[in-house]
Amino acid sequence: MERRSECESMSRREFLGYCAATAGSITSARLSWAAQSDAGDVASTTRGLEALNDALEGVLLLPEDQRFELTSTTSWNQLLPQRRPALIVVAASPSDAVHAINFAREHRFKVAVRGGGHNWCSSSLRQGGVLLDLSRLRSVEIDAQAATATIGPAIQGAELVQRTAEHGLAFPVAHCPTVSMSGFLLNGGNGLNFNRWGSACSNVLAIDLVLADGSELTVSEDEHADLFWAARGAGPGFFAVATRYRLKLHPLPRGITMSTYVFPESAIGEASELLDRVAGQLSRDLLVALSIGAPTPELAADNETVGIIFAVAYCDSHSEAEEALRPLHSDVGMQRAISSSVNVPADLHAVLGAFAPTLPGGHRCLVDNVWSNRALDTIVEGSSEHYAKAPSPKSHLLAVLFHPDYELKGTSHSLHGRYLVYNNTLWDDAADDDSNRAWHVEATGLIDPHKIGRYLGETDLNKEAGVAEQGFTPESWKRLRALRNVYDPGAVFYDYLGMA
């Protein structure tokens, strides 16, 4: 059995310096809050902060600390809201989460929880309240014999791929390699080989939680099953803190291959029709997606946009992958492809590397999506022309095909369709914010009429009232709201963005 520590140690000099700096911040915060008419019992809160600071293994940051702004705005997306917390607790252990929640409840602060900061609309960044940062909780424990992993919430997918592969095992991590596991699992997670392995959250065996009353529980199908159901899909509206996950692992496929087929602008409609034709014939060992966006330089002279069909075969041999790809590769519509790369040997790191450019960090970003059961050519109609007018060449549409036998059972992550279609708008310069925002609204408007719902983890929770509800079946939403009232009756945890 293999272990890795939760966090890095701090030298004595660094620790003493930190204590002095935090004590000074608490004094400054007390003076600042005293000047506010709605500050409440400042003396009591100050004493609570001092007690919290003494109890923590991690770090307490207040606005007066020079590290506060950088820590609060740590985000994959550079299009940041103006919201800022009242204080930040950077947890070094699960007990720090207990201390932070108890402080917040006793002094009437709300709590937002951040794993890795990859949520594009910054759900964890709220105005006021406590930001509980779990980024130092990155433990990994692999039990190869049992084919399980026990992980801290902030480990990133790429690291988990590496650690499990050393034992000939794998887990359906997010396709973007820098996504931390906690938010991904809480949202449901459509990860590697999802058509065969299922959603990421359906591969969770147990979760360690800290509840709104400060109590700690381990939840599973056999213990506190209602909380276990809720944790696997509630996403940023979950009413507890997940501090550790136990995961079911799968044998690592030994014959992974990748294929790409590039279609000119004039044949994007035919490429989408092709996917509709072959969908029912494809193996569950395939991931197939269509991207629409700016062409590569060598194709730019003749095309304002191109369509790319991308396929990953999660098989155990090259010949198995070739057979799995046969319905796709042999379809007559492939004759319209102007270039292709078929059945190229790969591994999971190569798959993550291929997806990474679709949603790179460090940009300004707007993302939205729809689940749809309509024909793909109907869903993407008009998108090629619209993407030709995109203010940024980095923006693109991505439509992911789900196998007809894919299903969700026993989790609050309960809604899916034939296709999950993303509109990803990315740019670099703040001066271009208005033009990209306007273009994004129009692009999303093209796919919205075809939706049966949305994938909660990558939707715009600010766009309209009740958008969070669109991520669930009606029955699951009703049950989730009832459980929130049971387990967080005092509303210690923030609700979804866009909800009171």
Short mmCIF file of C-alpha atoms in Angstrom, two decimals:
data_model
loop_
_atom_site.label_atom_id
_atom_site.label_comp_id
_atom_site.label_asym_id
_atom_site.label_seq_id
_atom_site.Cartn_x
_atom_site.Cartn_y
_atom_site.Cartn_z
CA MET A 1 0.00 0.00 0.00
CA GLU A 2 1.32 3.42 -0.99
CA ARG A 3 0.78 6.74 0.80
CA ARG A 4 1.47 10.42 0.20
CA SER A 5 1.23 13.12 2.88
CA GLU A 6 -1.64 15.61 3.09
CA CYS A 7 0.44 18.77 3.00
CA GLU A 8 3.95 20.12 3.09
CA SER A 9 5.51 21.05 6.42
CA MET A 10 6.34 24.60 7.48
CA SER A 11 9.66 25.61 9.04
CA ARG A 12 9.63 27.01 12.62
CA ARG A 13 10.74 30.45 11.39
CA GLU A 14 7.99 30.49 8.74
CA PHE A 15 5.44 29.36 11.32
CA LEU A 16 6.37 32.07 13.84
CA GLY A 17 6.29 34.68 11.10
CA TYR A 18 2.89 33.47 9.98
CA CYS A 19 1.52 33.62 13.55
CA ALA A 20 2.73 37.21 13.98
CA ALA A 21 1.27 38.27 10.63
CA THR A 22 -2.10 36.64 11.36
CA ALA A 23 -2.31 38.22 14.83
CA GLY A 24 -1.75 41.61 13.20
CA SER A 25 -4.44 40.86 10.61
CA ILE A 26 -6.95 39.96 13.32
CA THR A 27 -6.28 43.30 15.06
CA SER A 28 -6.74 45.17 11.77
CA ALA A 29 -9.89 43.21 10.97
CA ARG A 30 -11.36 44.06 14.35
CA LEU A 31 -10.84 47.78 13.72
CA SER A 32 -12.32 47.48 10.23
CA TRP A 33 -15.40 45.56 11.37
CA ALA A 34 -15.92 47.95 14.30
CA ALA A 35 -16.29 50.77 11.77
CA GLN A 36 -19.14 48.92 10.03
CA SER A 37 -22.67 49.54 11.26
CA ASP A 38 -23.64 45.91 10.66
CA ALA A 39 -20.54 44.38 12.19
CA GLY A 40 -22.48 42.56 14.95
CA ASP A 41 -20.62 41.46 18.08
CA VAL A 42 -17.11 42.48 17.00
CA ALA A 43 -15.47 41.49 20.29
CA SER A 44 -16.99 38.01 20.16
CA THR A 45 -16.00 37.54 16.53
CA THR A 46 -12.45 38.70 17.26
CA ARG A 47 -12.15 36.19 20.09
CA GLY A 48 -13.52 33.55 17.75
CA LEU A 49 -10.92 34.41 15.13
CA GLU A 50 -8.15 34.16 17.67
CA ALA A 51 -9.42 30.76 18.81
CA LEU A 52 -9.76 29.62 15.19
CA ASN A 53 -6.24 30.74 14.41
CA ASP A 54 -4.89 28.85 17.42
CA ALA A 55 -6.77 25.67 16.49
CA LEU A 56 -5.83 25.49 12.82
CA GLU A 57 -3.07 23.32 11.42
CA GLY A 58 -3.42 25.31 8.22
CA VAL A 59 -3.60 29.04 7.52
CA LEU A 60 -6.10 31.76 8.41
CA LEU A 61 -6.07 34.69 5.98
CA LEU A 62 -7.86 38.01 6.47
CA PRO A 63 -8.20 40.86 3.95
CA GLU A 64 -5.32 42.78 5.57
CA ASP A 65 -2.92 39.91 4.80
CA GLN A 66 -0.91 40.44 1.62
CA ARG A 67 -1.65 36.81 0.63
CA PHE A 68 -5.42 37.25 0.87
CA GLU A 69 -6.16 38.66 -2.59
CA LEU A 70 -3.95 36.16 -4.41
CA THR A 71 -5.43 33.24 -2.50
CA SER A 72 -9.04 34.37 -2.91
CA THR A 73 -8.66 34.82 -6.66
CA THR A 74 -6.82 31.57 -7.37
CA SER A 75 -8.79 30.36 -10.37
CA TRP A 76 -8.43 28.54 -13.64
CA ASN A 77 -10.57 31.27 -15.24
CA GLN A 78 -9.12 34.77 -15.42
CA LEU A 79 -12.56 36.34 -15.91
CA LEU A 80 -13.09 36.84 -12.20
CA PRO A 81 -16.11 38.27 -10.37
CA GLN A 82 -15.71 41.12 -7.88
CA ARG A 83 -16.96 38.97 -5.00
CA ARG A 84 -14.51 38.45 -2.12
CA PRO A 85 -14.83 36.47 1.15
CA ALA A 86 -14.49 37.97 4.63
CA LEU A 87 -11.81 35.43 5.54
CA ILE A 88 -10.09 32.36 4.14
CA VAL A 89 -9.16 29.13 5.89
CA VAL A 90 -6.55 27.14 3.98
CA ALA A 91 -7.08 23.73 5.54
CA ALA A 92 -4.17 21.39 6.21
CA SER A 93 -6.33 18.57 7.60
CA PRO A 94 -9.98 17.52 7.84
CA SER A 95 -10.06 18.86 11.41
CA ASP A 96 -9.41 22.35 10.02
CA ALA A 97 -12.69 22.05 8.11
CA VAL A 98 -14.43 21.26 11.40
CA HIS A 99 -12.91 24.33 13.07
CA ALA A 100 -13.82 26.59 10.13
CA ILE A 101 -17.43 25.41 10.02
CA ASN A 102 -17.89 25.72 13.77
CA PHE A 103 -16.51 29.27 13.69
CA ALA A 104 -18.77 30.21 10.78
CA ARG A 105 -21.90 28.77 12.37
CA GLU A 106 -21.25 30.36 15.77
CA HIS A 107 -20.49 33.81 14.32
CA ARG A 108 -23.12 33.81 11.55
CA PHE A 109 -20.83 33.54 8.56
CA LYS A 110 -21.72 31.42 5.54
CA VAL A 111 -19.22 28.91 4.13
CA ALA A 112 -18.11 28.35 0.54
CA VAL A 113 -15.79 25.43 -0.24
CA ARG A 114 -13.05 25.38 -2.89
CA GLY A 115 -11.10 22.35 -4.00
CA GLY A 116 -8.87 23.43 -6.87
CA GLY A 117 -10.60 26.58 -8.18
CA HIS A 118 -11.49 25.06 -11.56
CA ASN A 119 -15.18 25.94 -11.51
CA TRP A 120 -15.37 28.40 -14.39
CA CYS A 121 -17.99 30.70 -12.83
CA SER A 122 -16.15 30.76 -9.46
CA SER A 123 -18.98 29.30 -7.40
CA SER A 124 -16.72 29.22 -4.33
CA LEU A 125 -15.95 32.94 -4.52
CA ARG A 126 -18.76 34.67 -2.62
CA GLN A 127 -19.20 38.11 -1.12
CA GLY A 128 -18.42 37.89 2.59
CA GLY A 129 -18.43 34.62 4.49
CA VAL A 130 -15.71 32.04 4.93
CA LEU A 131 -13.85 30.56 1.98
CA LEU A 132 -12.70 27.09 3.02
CA ASP A 133 -9.78 26.24 0.74
CA LEU A 134 -8.96 22.51 0.50
CA SER A 135 -6.10 22.85 -1.98
CA ARG A 136 -3.52 21.38 0.41
CA LEU A 137 -5.48 18.16 0.93
CA ARG A 138 -3.83 16.10 -1.80
CA SER A 139 -3.26 12.71 -0.16
CA VAL A 140 -3.26 9.54 -2.26
CA GLU A 141 -3.42 5.97 -0.99
CA ILE A 142 -3.56 3.13 -3.53
CA ASP A 143 -4.64 -0.38 -2.56
CA ALA A 144 -3.76 -2.29 -5.69
CA GLN A 145 -5.03 -5.62 -4.39
CA ALA A 146 -8.48 -4.19 -3.61
CA ALA A 147 -8.37 -1.93 -6.72
CA THR A 148 -9.27 1.14 -4.66
CA ALA A 149 -7.81 4.59 -4.07
CA THR A 150 -8.36 6.86 -1.08
CA ILE A 151 -7.71 10.49 -2.01
CA GLY A 152 -7.80 14.00 -0.66
CA PRO A 153 -10.18 16.34 -2.49
CA ALA A 154 -7.59 18.53 -4.23
CA ILE A 155 -5.53 15.96 -6.11
CA GLN A 156 -5.67 16.69 -9.84
CA GLY A 157 -6.76 14.17 -12.44
CA ALA A 158 -3.38 13.96 -14.18
CA GLU A 159 -1.65 13.00 -10.94
CA LEU A 160 -4.24 10.36 -10.12
CA VAL A 161 -3.82 8.92 -13.63
CA GLN A 162 -0.07 8.64 -13.02
CA ARG A 163 -0.41 7.12 -9.56
CA THR A 164 -3.00 4.52 -10.55
CA ALA A 165 -1.23 3.61 -13.80
CA GLU A 166 1.81 2.55 -11.77
CA HIS A 167 -0.37 -0.29 -10.50
CA GLY A 168 -2.04 -1.11 -13.83
CA LEU A 169 -5.23 0.64 -12.74
CA ALA A 170 -7.27 3.67 -13.79
CA PHE A 171 -10.12 5.96 -12.75
CA PRO A 172 -12.45 8.10 -14.92
CA VAL A 173 -10.84 11.46 -14.13
CA ALA A 174 -11.83 14.65 -15.97
CA HIS A 175 -10.57 15.09 -19.52
CA CYS A 176 -8.98 18.39 -18.52
CA PRO A 177 -5.84 17.27 -16.63
CA THR A 178 -5.76 20.14 -14.12
CA VAL A 179 -9.26 19.56 -12.71
CA SER A 180 -9.18 18.65 -9.01
CA MET A 181 -11.11 15.56 -8.06
CA SER A 182 -13.47 17.00 -5.43
CA GLY A 183 -15.49 19.42 -7.54
CA PHE A 184 -15.45 16.94 -10.41
CA LEU A 185 -16.88 14.15 -8.24
CA LEU A 186 -19.41 16.40 -6.50
CA ASN A 187 -20.76 17.51 -9.89
CA GLY A 188 -21.07 13.94 -11.18
CA GLY A 189 -18.14 13.84 -13.58
CA ASN A 190 -18.14 12.70 -17.22
CA GLY A 191 -14.58 11.40 -17.28
CA LEU A 192 -12.31 9.03 -19.15
CA ASN A 193 -14.06 6.00 -20.66
CA PHE A 194 -17.41 7.12 -19.19
CA ASN A 195 -19.42 5.01 -21.65
CA ARG A 196 -17.89 1.85 -20.16
CA TRP A 197 -16.96 2.86 -16.59
CA GLY A 198 -19.91 5.17 -15.95
CA SER A 199 -19.91 8.60 -14.36
CA ALA A 200 -17.03 9.40 -12.04
CA CYS A 201 -19.34 9.75 -9.03
CA SER A 202 -20.80 6.27 -9.63
CA ASN A 203 -17.27 4.95 -8.96
CA VAL A 204 -17.12 6.52 -5.50
CA LEU A 205 -17.35 3.95 -2.70
CA ALA A 206 -17.35 6.22 0.35
CA ILE A 207 -16.85 9.88 1.31
CA ASP A 208 -15.69 11.50 4.55
CA LEU A 209 -17.87 14.54 5.25
CA VAL A 210 -18.01 17.43 7.69
CA LEU A 211 -21.60 18.58 8.21
CA ALA A 212 -23.00 22.00 9.04
CA ASP A 213 -23.11 21.15 12.75
CA GLY A 214 -19.39 20.30 12.71
CA SER A 215 -19.89 16.54 12.98
CA GLU A 216 -17.84 14.14 10.87
CA LEU A 217 -19.37 11.20 9.01
CA THR A 218 -18.28 8.56 6.54
CA VAL A 219 -21.07 8.02 4.05
CA SER A 220 -21.59 5.14 1.64
CA GLU A 221 -24.39 3.00 0.22
CA ASP A 222 -24.58 1.31 3.63
CA GLU A 223 -24.08 4.31 5.92
CA HIS A 224 -26.04 7.58 5.67
CA ALA A 225 -27.16 6.61 2.19
CA ASP A 226 -29.15 9.81 1.69
CA LEU A 227 -26.05 11.97 2.13
CA PHE A 228 -24.05 9.60 -0.09
CA TRP A 229 -26.70 10.01 -2.80
CA ALA A 230 -26.68 13.81 -2.46
CA ALA A 231 -22.89 14.19 -2.45
CA ARG A 232 -22.61 12.50 -5.82
CA GLY A 233 -24.06 15.20 -8.05
CA ALA A 234 -25.07 18.18 -5.88
CA GLY A 235 -22.00 20.10 -7.05
CA PRO A 236 -21.43 23.64 -5.71
CA GLY A 237 -24.74 23.55 -3.84
CA PHE A 238 -23.73 20.63 -1.63
CA PHE A 239 -24.41 21.21 2.06
CA ALA A 240 -21.31 19.58 3.59
CA VAL A 241 -17.53 19.44 3.08
CA ALA A 242 -16.01 16.36 1.45
CA THR A 243 -12.54 15.82 2.93
CA ARG A 244 -11.70 12.36 1.59
CA TYR A 245 -12.96 9.96 -1.09
CA ARG A 246 -12.61 6.20 -1.51
CA LEU A 247 -12.72 5.26 -5.20
CA LYS A 248 -13.26 2.09 -7.18
CA LEU A 249 -10.50 1.60 -9.76
CA HIS A 250 -10.56 -0.24 -13.09
CA PRO A 251 -7.97 -2.27 -14.99
CA LEU A 252 -5.92 0.09 -17.17
CA PRO A 253 -6.75 -0.48 -20.86
CA ARG A 254 -3.62 -1.72 -22.62
CA GLY A 255 -4.47 -0.81 -26.21
CA ILE A 256 -5.71 2.79 -26.11
CA THR A 257 -5.75 4.58 -29.47
CA MET A 258 -6.83 8.02 -30.72
CA SER A 259 -8.28 9.01 -34.08
CA THR A 260 -9.12 12.38 -35.63
CA TYR A 261 -11.03 13.22 -38.80
CA VAL A 262 -11.03 16.83 -40.07
CA PHE A 263 -13.97 18.06 -42.14
CA PRO A 264 -14.07 21.29 -44.16
CA GLU A 265 -16.59 23.97 -43.34
CA SER A 266 -18.84 22.79 -46.19
CA ALA A 267 -19.09 19.26 -44.71
CA ILE A 268 -19.64 19.97 -40.99
CA GLY A 269 -23.32 19.16 -41.37
CA GLU A 270 -22.43 15.82 -42.96
CA ALA A 271 -20.02 15.07 -40.11
CA SER A 272 -22.80 15.57 -37.57
CA GLU A 273 -25.18 13.40 -39.62
CA LEU A 274 -22.50 10.72 -39.70
CA LEU A 275 -22.37 10.58 -35.90
CA ASP A 276 -26.14 10.25 -35.72
CA ARG A 277 -26.03 7.33 -38.17
CA VAL A 278 -23.37 5.31 -36.36
CA ALA A 279 -24.28 6.14 -32.74
CA GLY A 280 -26.22 2.92 -32.18
CA GLN A 281 -23.45 0.77 -33.68
CA LEU A 282 -20.54 2.07 -31.61
CA SER A 283 -18.81 0.14 -28.87
CA ARG A 284 -19.09 1.34 -25.28
CA ASP A 285 -15.28 1.36 -25.29
CA LEU A 286 -15.30 4.46 -27.50
CA LEU A 287 -15.47 8.16 -26.72
CA VAL A 288 -16.58 10.13 -29.77
CA ALA A 289 -16.93 13.91 -30.00
CA LEU A 290 -17.35 16.61 -32.64
CA SER A 291 -15.63 19.99 -32.32
CA ILE A 292 -16.45 23.07 -34.40
CA GLY A 293 -14.05 26.00 -34.39
CA ALA A 294 -11.32 27.92 -36.15
CA PRO A 295 -9.21 26.00 -38.67
CA THR A 296 -5.53 25.25 -38.36
CA PRO A 297 -3.30 27.67 -40.37
CA GLU A 298 -2.89 25.28 -43.30
CA LEU A 299 -6.68 25.10 -43.76
CA ALA A 300 -7.49 28.74 -43.05
CA ALA A 301 -7.31 29.87 -46.67
CA ASP A 302 -10.35 27.80 -47.67
CA ASN A 303 -12.29 27.47 -44.40
CA GLU A 304 -13.54 29.90 -41.80
CA THR A 305 -14.37 26.95 -39.52
CA VAL A 306 -13.69 23.21 -39.50
CA GLY A 307 -15.32 20.23 -37.85
CA ILE A 308 -13.17 17.60 -36.15
CA ILE A 309 -14.45 14.19 -35.12
CA PHE A 310 -12.28 12.89 -32.30
CA ALA A 311 -12.42 9.28 -31.11
CA VAL A 312 -10.66 7.46 -28.27
CA ALA A 313 -10.76 3.66 -28.11
CA TYR A 314 -10.23 2.31 -24.58
CA CYS A 315 -9.35 -1.23 -25.63
CA ASP A 316 -6.81 -3.88 -24.66
CA SER A 317 -5.23 -4.30 -28.09
CA HIS A 318 -4.75 -2.40 -31.31
CA SER A 319 -6.91 -4.93 -33.18
CA GLU A 320 -9.76 -4.49 -30.68
CA ALA A 321 -9.54 -0.73 -31.14
CA GLU A 322 -9.60 -1.13 -34.90
CA GLU A 323 -12.74 -3.25 -34.68
CA ALA A 324 -14.42 -0.77 -32.31
CA LEU A 325 -13.71 2.06 -34.75
CA ARG A 326 -14.96 0.16 -37.83
CA PRO A 327 -18.53 1.59 -37.90
CA LEU A 328 -17.13 5.11 -37.66
CA HIS A 329 -14.18 4.73 -40.02
CA SER A 330 -16.08 2.81 -42.70
CA ASP A 331 -19.06 5.14 -42.91
CA VAL A 332 -19.45 6.69 -46.35
CA GLY A 333 -19.49 10.16 -44.79
CA MET A 334 -15.81 9.81 -43.94
CA GLN A 335 -15.07 10.42 -47.60
CA ARG A 336 -15.68 14.12 -46.92
CA ALA A 337 -12.86 14.30 -44.38
CA ILE A 338 -9.90 16.24 -45.77
CA SER A 339 -7.40 14.71 -43.37
CA SER A 340 -7.35 11.97 -40.78
CA SER A 341 -5.18 10.21 -38.24
CA VAL A 342 -6.61 6.81 -37.39
CA ASN A 343 -6.03 4.37 -34.52
CA VAL A 344 -2.80 5.93 -33.28
CA PRO A 345 -1.46 4.20 -30.13
CA ALA A 346 -1.79 6.34 -27.02
CA ASP A 347 -2.04 6.23 -23.24
CA LEU A 348 -4.23 8.11 -20.76
CA HIS A 349 -1.73 10.97 -20.48
CA ALA A 350 -1.89 11.39 -24.26
CA VAL A 351 -5.69 11.48 -24.08
CA LEU A 352 -5.55 14.19 -21.40
CA GLY A 353 -3.00 16.07 -23.51
CA ALA A 354 -5.30 15.97 -26.52
CA PHE A 355 -8.21 17.44 -24.54
CA ALA A 356 -6.18 20.00 -22.58
CA PRO A 357 -6.09 22.60 -25.43
CA THR A 358 -9.90 22.64 -25.59
CA LEU A 359 -10.13 24.31 -22.16
CA PRO A 360 -6.72 25.68 -21.22
CA GLY A 361 -6.27 27.60 -18.01
CA GLY A 362 -5.13 31.20 -17.83
CA HIS A 363 -7.72 32.63 -20.23
CA ARG A 364 -10.89 34.62 -19.79
CA CYS A 365 -13.67 32.15 -20.23
CA LEU A 366 -17.44 31.70 -20.53
CA VAL A 367 -18.86 28.18 -20.70
CA ASP A 368 -22.33 26.73 -21.04
CA ASN A 369 -23.85 23.46 -22.19
CA VAL A 370 -27.01 21.52 -22.93
CA TRP A 371 -28.03 17.89 -22.73
CA SER A 372 -30.05 17.03 -25.83
CA ASN A 373 -31.73 13.99 -27.40
CA ARG A 374 -32.20 15.61 -30.79
CA ALA A 375 -30.23 14.80 -33.92
CA LEU A 376 -26.79 16.36 -33.79
CA ASP A 377 -27.13 18.15 -37.13
CA THR A 378 -30.25 19.84 -35.71
CA ILE A 379 -28.49 20.85 -32.48
CA VAL A 380 -25.48 22.42 -34.22
CA GLU A 381 -27.39 24.03 -37.10
CA GLY A 382 -26.10 27.55 -37.58
CA SER A 383 -23.12 27.05 -35.26
CA SER A 384 -20.54 26.80 -38.03
CA GLU A 385 -21.54 30.20 -39.42
CA HIS A 386 -21.61 31.72 -35.94
CA TYR A 387 -18.18 30.37 -34.98
CA ALA A 388 -16.79 31.87 -38.18
CA LYS A 389 -17.63 35.26 -36.63
CA ALA A 390 -16.16 34.51 -33.19
CA PRO A 391 -14.11 37.40 -31.76
CA SER A 392 -11.55 34.85 -30.54
CA PRO A 393 -10.20 31.88 -32.55
CA LYS A 394 -9.89 29.93 -29.28
CA SER A 395 -13.68 29.64 -28.93
CA HIS A 396 -15.27 26.37 -30.02
CA LEU A 397 -18.27 24.07 -29.77
CA LEU A 398 -17.79 20.55 -28.43
CA ALA A 399 -20.49 17.86 -28.77
CA VAL A 400 -19.87 14.61 -26.88
CA LEU A 401 -21.75 11.44 -27.80
CA PHE A 402 -23.14 9.24 -25.00
CA HIS A 403 -23.77 5.56 -25.72
CA PRO A 404 -27.45 4.49 -25.85
CA ASP A 405 -26.82 2.09 -22.93
CA TYR A 406 -25.26 4.77 -20.69
CA GLU A 407 -27.30 5.28 -17.53
CA LEU A 408 -27.21 7.02 -14.16
CA LYS A 409 -28.48 5.19 -11.08
CA GLY A 410 -28.38 5.90 -7.36
CA THR A 411 -26.83 9.39 -7.51
CA SER A 412 -28.22 12.91 -7.45
CA HIS A 413 -26.30 13.32 -10.73
CA SER A 414 -29.36 12.08 -12.53
CA LEU A 415 -29.82 13.82 -15.88
CA HIS A 416 -28.21 13.01 -19.23
CA GLY A 417 -29.03 12.75 -22.92
CA ARG A 418 -27.67 11.46 -26.23
CA TYR A 419 -25.37 14.46 -26.58
CA LEU A 420 -23.71 16.88 -24.19
CA VAL A 421 -22.99 20.02 -26.21
CA TYR A 422 -20.68 22.76 -24.91
CA ASN A 423 -20.20 26.33 -26.03
CA ASN A 424 -16.70 27.29 -24.85
CA THR A 425 -15.78 30.97 -25.30
CA LEU A 426 -12.15 31.83 -24.52
CA TRP A 427 -10.13 35.01 -25.01
CA ASP A 428 -7.19 36.85 -23.43
CA ASP A 429 -7.68 40.62 -23.39
CA ALA A 430 -10.07 42.31 -20.93
CA ALA A 431 -10.70 44.94 -23.60
CA ASP A 432 -12.53 42.23 -25.58
CA ASP A 433 -14.88 41.24 -22.75
CA ASP A 434 -17.99 42.91 -24.16
CA SER A 435 -17.67 41.51 -27.68
CA ASN A 436 -17.00 37.99 -26.41
CA ARG A 437 -19.84 38.13 -23.89
CA ALA A 438 -22.29 39.22 -26.59
CA TRP A 439 -21.05 36.55 -28.99
CA HIS A 440 -21.27 33.87 -26.26
CA VAL A 441 -24.90 34.73 -25.50
CA GLU A 442 -25.76 34.33 -29.19
CA ALA A 443 -23.80 31.07 -29.49
CA THR A 444 -25.51 29.58 -26.46
CA GLY A 445 -28.84 30.78 -27.80
CA LEU A 446 -28.34 28.52 -30.84
CA ILE A 447 -28.14 25.33 -28.75
CA ASP A 448 -30.46 26.25 -25.85
CA PRO A 449 -33.74 25.48 -27.70
CA HIS A 450 -32.67 21.83 -27.97
CA LYS A 451 -31.95 21.21 -24.30
CA ILE A 452 -33.56 18.72 -21.94
CA GLY A 453 -31.28 20.05 -19.18
CA ARG A 454 -27.69 21.01 -18.40
CA TYR A 455 -24.60 19.43 -16.89
CA LEU A 456 -24.33 21.33 -13.63
CA GLY A 457 -20.53 21.35 -13.37
CA GLU A 458 -20.00 23.45 -16.48
CA THR A 459 -23.02 25.65 -16.83
CA ASP A 460 -23.57 29.34 -16.20
CA LEU A 461 -25.31 29.42 -12.81
CA ASN A 462 -25.74 33.20 -13.08
CA LYS A 463 -27.50 33.30 -16.43
CA GLU A 464 -31.09 33.02 -15.20
CA ALA A 465 -33.18 32.19 -12.16
CA GLY A 466 -33.48 28.47 -11.49
CA VAL A 467 -30.68 27.37 -13.80
CA ALA A 468 -29.24 25.01 -11.15
CA GLU A 469 -32.51 23.07 -11.18
CA GLN A 470 -31.92 22.31 -14.87
CA GLY A 471 -29.06 20.00 -13.87
CA PHE A 472 -31.36 17.43 -12.25
CA THR A 473 -34.44 15.36 -12.87
CA PRO A 474 -37.47 16.89 -11.11
CA GLU A 475 -37.52 14.07 -8.55
CA SER A 476 -33.82 14.46 -7.74
CA TRP A 477 -34.10 18.23 -7.38
CA LYS A 478 -37.02 17.92 -4.97
CA ARG A 479 -35.18 15.31 -2.89
CA LEU A 480 -31.96 17.34 -2.86
CA ARG A 481 -33.71 20.48 -1.62
CA ALA A 482 -35.43 18.52 1.14
CA LEU A 483 -32.13 17.01 2.28
CA ARG A 484 -30.54 20.44 2.36
CA ASN A 485 -33.20 21.58 4.81
CA VAL A 486 -32.54 18.53 6.99
CA TYR A 487 -28.75 18.68 7.10
CA ASP A 488 -28.19 22.44 6.92
CA PRO A 489 -31.28 24.00 8.52
CA GLY A 490 -29.34 27.11 9.50
CA ALA A 491 -28.03 27.65 5.94
CA VAL A 492 -24.37 27.55 6.99
CA PHE A 493 -23.33 26.65 3.45
CA TYR A 494 -23.94 28.93 0.50
CA ASP A 495 -26.62 27.80 -1.93
CA TYR A 496 -26.10 27.70 -5.70
CA LEU A 497 -25.11 30.94 -7.38
CA GLY A 498 -28.23 32.71 -8.57
CA MET A 499 -30.35 31.41 -5.70
CA ALA A 500 -31.26 33.34 -2.56
#
